[in-house]
Amino acid sequence: MLRSPIKHCKQCGTAVVYRLPDDGDTKERAVCPACSTVHYENPLNVVGTVPHWGDKVLLCKRNIEPRWGKWTLPAGFMELGETVAEGAARETTEEAGATFEMEGLLSLLNVVRVGQVHFFFRARLLSDQFDPGFETIEARLFAEHEIPWDEIAFRTVKETLERYFADRKTGSFGIHQVDIV
Ligand SMILES: [Zn+2]
């Protein structure tokens, strides 16, 4: 499900119409009939980490919808003014209250259906003590065989965890590009 359509012009508040703009653009856009502003809609970035401690990874039990009570890696929408890695680190601090050192990019997932691109970095935990924020019911470490695979909140998280553990076995981490259509 893509985002809900734009209803009103961000410049003047007039109801927009979806049509091909007059400049030769080949995609329908929300165009304002009053002031002619064309509103472009582009994918959003979701940024997060795979925090690891020994042979375990840190998962957070969600205290927010959607998927309340399901387990996820710390992740959220990138903010303006930060890099992808800075956003991933911020989410890890906010959701898990973890202390860690950022490592390399592990996965880049195109979630075409919802207009999102997700990025997950590996992050080496410096402590196994966590102080989760309000978005998290519980933050805890799981070895691979303990991962609650049926209770993972999002497919991007599942795909990322699978690649993390597969790479761990080979001892060499790559950057994985995954298309979820
Ligand atoms: Zn307008």
CSV table of C-alpha atoms and ligand atoms in Angstrom, one decimal:
chain,number,residue,atom,x,y,z
A,1,MET,CA,0.0,0.0,0.0
A,2,LEU,CA,1.5,3.3,-1.1
A,3,ARG,CA,1.0,6.4,0.9
A,4,SER,CA,-2.4,8.1,0.7
A,5,PRO,CA,-2.7,10.5,-2.2
A,6,ILE,CA,-2.0,14.2,-1.7
A,7,LYS,CA,-5.3,16.0,-1.3
A,8,HIS,CA,-4.4,19.7,-1.1
A,9,CYS,CA,-1.8,21.9,-2.5
A,10,LYS,CA,1.1,22.5,0.0
A,11,GLN,CA,1.5,26.1,-1.4
A,12,CYS,CA,-2.1,27.4,-1.4
A,13,GLY,CA,-4.4,24.7,0.0
A,14,THR,CA,-6.5,24.2,-3.2
A,15,ALA,CA,-7.6,20.6,-3.9
A,16,VAL,CA,-5.1,19.1,-6.3
A,17,VAL,CA,-5.8,16.9,-9.4
A,18,TYR,CA,-3.7,13.9,-10.4
A,19,ARG,CA,-2.6,14.4,-14.0
A,20,LEU,CA,0.4,14.5,-16.3
A,21,PRO,CA,2.2,17.9,-15.7
A,22,ASP,CA,2.7,20.2,-18.7
A,23,ASP,CA,6.5,19.9,-18.8
A,24,GLY,CA,6.7,16.6,-20.6
A,25,ASP,CA,6.8,14.5,-17.4
A,26,THR,CA,5.5,11.0,-18.1
A,27,LYS,CA,4.1,10.2,-14.6
A,28,GLU,CA,0.9,11.5,-13.1
A,29,ARG,CA,1.5,14.0,-10.3
A,30,ALA,CA,-0.6,15.9,-7.9
A,31,VAL,CA,-0.9,19.2,-9.7
A,32,CYS,CA,-2.5,22.3,-8.2
A,33,PRO,CA,-5.1,23.9,-10.6
A,34,ALA,CA,-4.8,27.2,-8.9
A,35,CYS,CA,-1.0,27.9,-8.6
A,36,SER,CA,0.3,25.1,-10.9
A,37,THR,CA,2.6,23.6,-8.2
A,38,VAL,CA,3.6,20.0,-9.0
A,39,HIS,CA,3.9,17.8,-5.9
A,40,TYR,CA,6.5,15.1,-6.4
A,41,GLU,CA,6.3,12.0,-4.2
A,42,ASN,CA,9.4,9.9,-3.7
A,43,PRO,CA,10.4,6.9,-1.6
A,44,LEU,CA,11.2,7.2,2.1
A,45,ASN,CA,14.3,5.8,3.7
A,46,VAL,CA,14.1,3.5,6.8
A,47,VAL,CA,17.4,3.1,8.6
A,48,GLY,CA,18.5,0.6,11.3
A,49,THR,CA,21.1,-1.7,12.7
A,50,VAL,CA,21.9,-5.3,13.5
A,51,PRO,CA,23.4,-4.8,17.0
A,52,HIS,CA,25.5,-7.9,17.9
A,53,TRP,CA,27.1,-9.2,21.0
A,54,GLY,CA,29.1,-12.4,20.7
A,55,ASP,CA,27.0,-14.8,18.7
A,56,LYS,CA,23.8,-13.0,19.6
A,57,VAL,CA,21.8,-10.1,18.1
A,58,LEU,CA,19.7,-7.5,19.8
A,59,LEU,CA,16.0,-7.4,19.0
A,60,CYS,CA,13.3,-5.0,20.3
A,61,LYS,CA,9.7,-5.9,21.2
A,62,ARG,CA,7.5,-3.2,19.7
A,63,ASN,CA,5.4,-1.1,22.0
A,64,ILE,CA,3.9,0.7,19.0
A,65,GLU,CA,1.6,-0.1,16.1
A,66,PRO,CA,1.9,-1.4,13.5
A,67,ARG,CA,2.9,-4.9,14.7
A,68,TRP,CA,2.7,-4.2,18.4
A,69,GLY,CA,4.3,-6.9,20.5
A,70,LYS,CA,6.3,-8.3,17.5
A,71,TRP,CA,10.1,-8.3,17.5
A,72,THR,CA,12.2,-6.0,15.3
A,73,LEU,CA,15.7,-4.7,14.8
A,74,PRO,CA,16.1,-1.1,15.9
A,75,ALA,CA,15.0,1.0,12.8
A,76,GLY,CA,12.9,4.0,11.8
A,77,PHE,CA,12.5,6.7,9.3
A,78,MET,CA,15.5,8.7,8.4
A,79,GLU,CA,15.4,12.4,9.4
A,80,LEU,CA,16.4,15.4,7.4
A,81,GLY,CA,19.9,16.6,8.3
A,82,GLU,CA,21.4,13.2,9.0
A,83,THR,CA,23.3,10.6,7.0
A,84,VAL,CA,22.0,7.1,6.6
A,85,ALA,CA,24.4,5.8,9.2
A,86,GLU,CA,23.7,8.6,11.7
A,87,GLY,CA,20.0,7.9,11.4
A,88,ALA,CA,20.6,4.1,12.0
A,89,ALA,CA,22.7,5.0,15.1
A,90,ARG,CA,20.0,7.4,16.4
A,91,GLU,CA,17.3,4.8,16.1
A,92,THR,CA,19.4,2.3,17.9
A,93,THR,CA,20.0,4.7,20.8
A,94,GLU,CA,16.3,5.7,20.9
A,95,GLU,CA,14.7,2.3,20.7
A,96,ALA,CA,17.2,0.1,22.5
A,97,GLY,CA,19.3,2.5,24.7
A,98,ALA,CA,22.3,0.5,23.5
A,99,THR,CA,25.9,1.5,23.5
A,100,PHE,CA,27.6,0.4,20.3
A,101,GLU,CA,30.1,1.1,17.5
A,102,MET,CA,28.8,1.4,14.0
A,103,GLU,CA,30.1,-1.0,11.4
A,104,GLY,CA,29.5,-1.5,7.7
A,105,LEU,CA,26.3,-1.6,5.7
A,106,LEU,CA,24.8,-5.1,5.6
A,107,SER,CA,21.6,-4.8,3.6
A,108,LEU,CA,19.8,-2.4,1.3
A,109,LEU,CA,16.2,-3.5,0.7
A,110,ASN,CA,13.9,-1.9,-1.9
A,111,VAL,CA,10.3,-2.2,-0.6
A,112,VAL,CA,8.8,-1.1,-3.9
A,113,ARG,CA,5.2,-1.8,-2.9
A,114,VAL,CA,5.2,0.8,-0.1
A,115,GLY,CA,7.7,3.3,-1.7
A,116,GLN,CA,10.5,2.7,0.9
A,117,VAL,CA,14.2,1.8,0.9
A,118,HIS,CA,15.6,0.2,4.0
A,119,PHE,CA,19.2,0.2,5.1
A,120,PHE,CA,20.7,-1.9,7.9
A,121,PHE,CA,24.2,-1.5,9.3
A,122,ARG,CA,26.0,-4.0,11.5
A,123,ALA,CA,26.7,-2.4,15.0
A,124,ARG,CA,29.1,-3.9,17.6
A,125,LEU,CA,27.5,-3.7,21.0
A,126,LEU,CA,29.9,-2.4,23.7
A,127,SER,CA,27.6,-3.5,26.6
A,128,ASP,CA,24.8,-6.1,27.1
A,129,GLN,CA,22.9,-3.6,29.2
A,130,PHE,CA,20.0,-1.8,27.5
A,131,ASP,CA,17.7,1.1,28.3
A,132,PRO,CA,14.9,0.9,25.8
A,133,GLY,CA,12.8,4.0,25.0
A,134,PHE,CA,9.0,4.2,25.0
A,135,GLU,CA,8.7,2.5,21.6
A,136,THR,CA,10.1,-0.7,23.0
A,137,ILE,CA,8.6,-3.1,25.5
A,138,GLU,CA,11.8,-5.2,25.9
A,139,ALA,CA,15.2,-5.3,24.3
A,140,ARG,CA,17.1,-8.6,24.5
A,141,LEU,CA,19.8,-10.7,22.9
A,142,PHE,CA,19.0,-13.8,20.8
A,143,ALA,CA,21.3,-16.4,19.5
A,144,GLU,CA,20.3,-17.6,16.0
A,145,HIS,CA,18.4,-20.7,17.3
A,146,GLU,CA,16.5,-18.5,19.7
A,147,ILE,CA,15.2,-16.0,17.1
A,148,PRO,CA,11.4,-15.9,17.2
A,149,TRP,CA,11.1,-16.1,13.4
A,150,ASP,CA,7.3,-16.3,13.4
A,151,GLU,CA,7.1,-13.2,15.6
A,152,ILE,CA,9.4,-10.9,13.5
A,153,ALA,CA,7.5,-7.7,12.7
A,154,PHE,CA,8.7,-6.9,9.2
A,155,ARG,CA,10.0,-8.9,6.2
A,156,THR,CA,12.9,-6.5,5.8
A,157,VAL,CA,14.1,-7.4,9.3
A,158,LYS,CA,13.7,-11.2,8.6
A,159,GLU,CA,15.6,-10.9,5.3
A,160,THR,CA,18.4,-8.9,7.0
A,161,LEU,CA,18.7,-11.3,10.0
A,162,GLU,CA,18.9,-14.3,7.6
A,163,ARG,CA,21.8,-12.6,5.7
A,164,TYR,CA,23.5,-11.6,8.9
A,165,PHE,CA,23.6,-15.1,10.3
A,166,ALA,CA,24.6,-16.6,6.9
A,167,ASP,CA,27.5,-14.2,6.6
A,168,ARG,CA,28.5,-14.8,10.2
A,169,LYS,CA,29.0,-18.5,9.3
A,170,THR,CA,31.4,-17.6,6.4
A,171,GLY,CA,33.2,-15.0,8.6
A,172,SER,CA,32.9,-12.4,5.8
A,173,PHE,CA,30.2,-9.8,5.6
A,174,GLY,CA,28.9,-8.4,2.4
A,175,ILE,CA,26.4,-5.8,1.3
A,176,HIS,CA,23.1,-7.5,0.3
A,177,GLN,CA,20.7,-5.9,-2.1
A,178,VAL,CA,17.2,-7.3,-1.8
A,179,ASP,CA,14.1,-6.4,-3.8
A,180,ILE,CA,10.8,-6.9,-2.1
A,181,VAL,CA,8.2,-6.2,-4.8
B,1,ZN,ZN,-1.7,25.7,-5.2
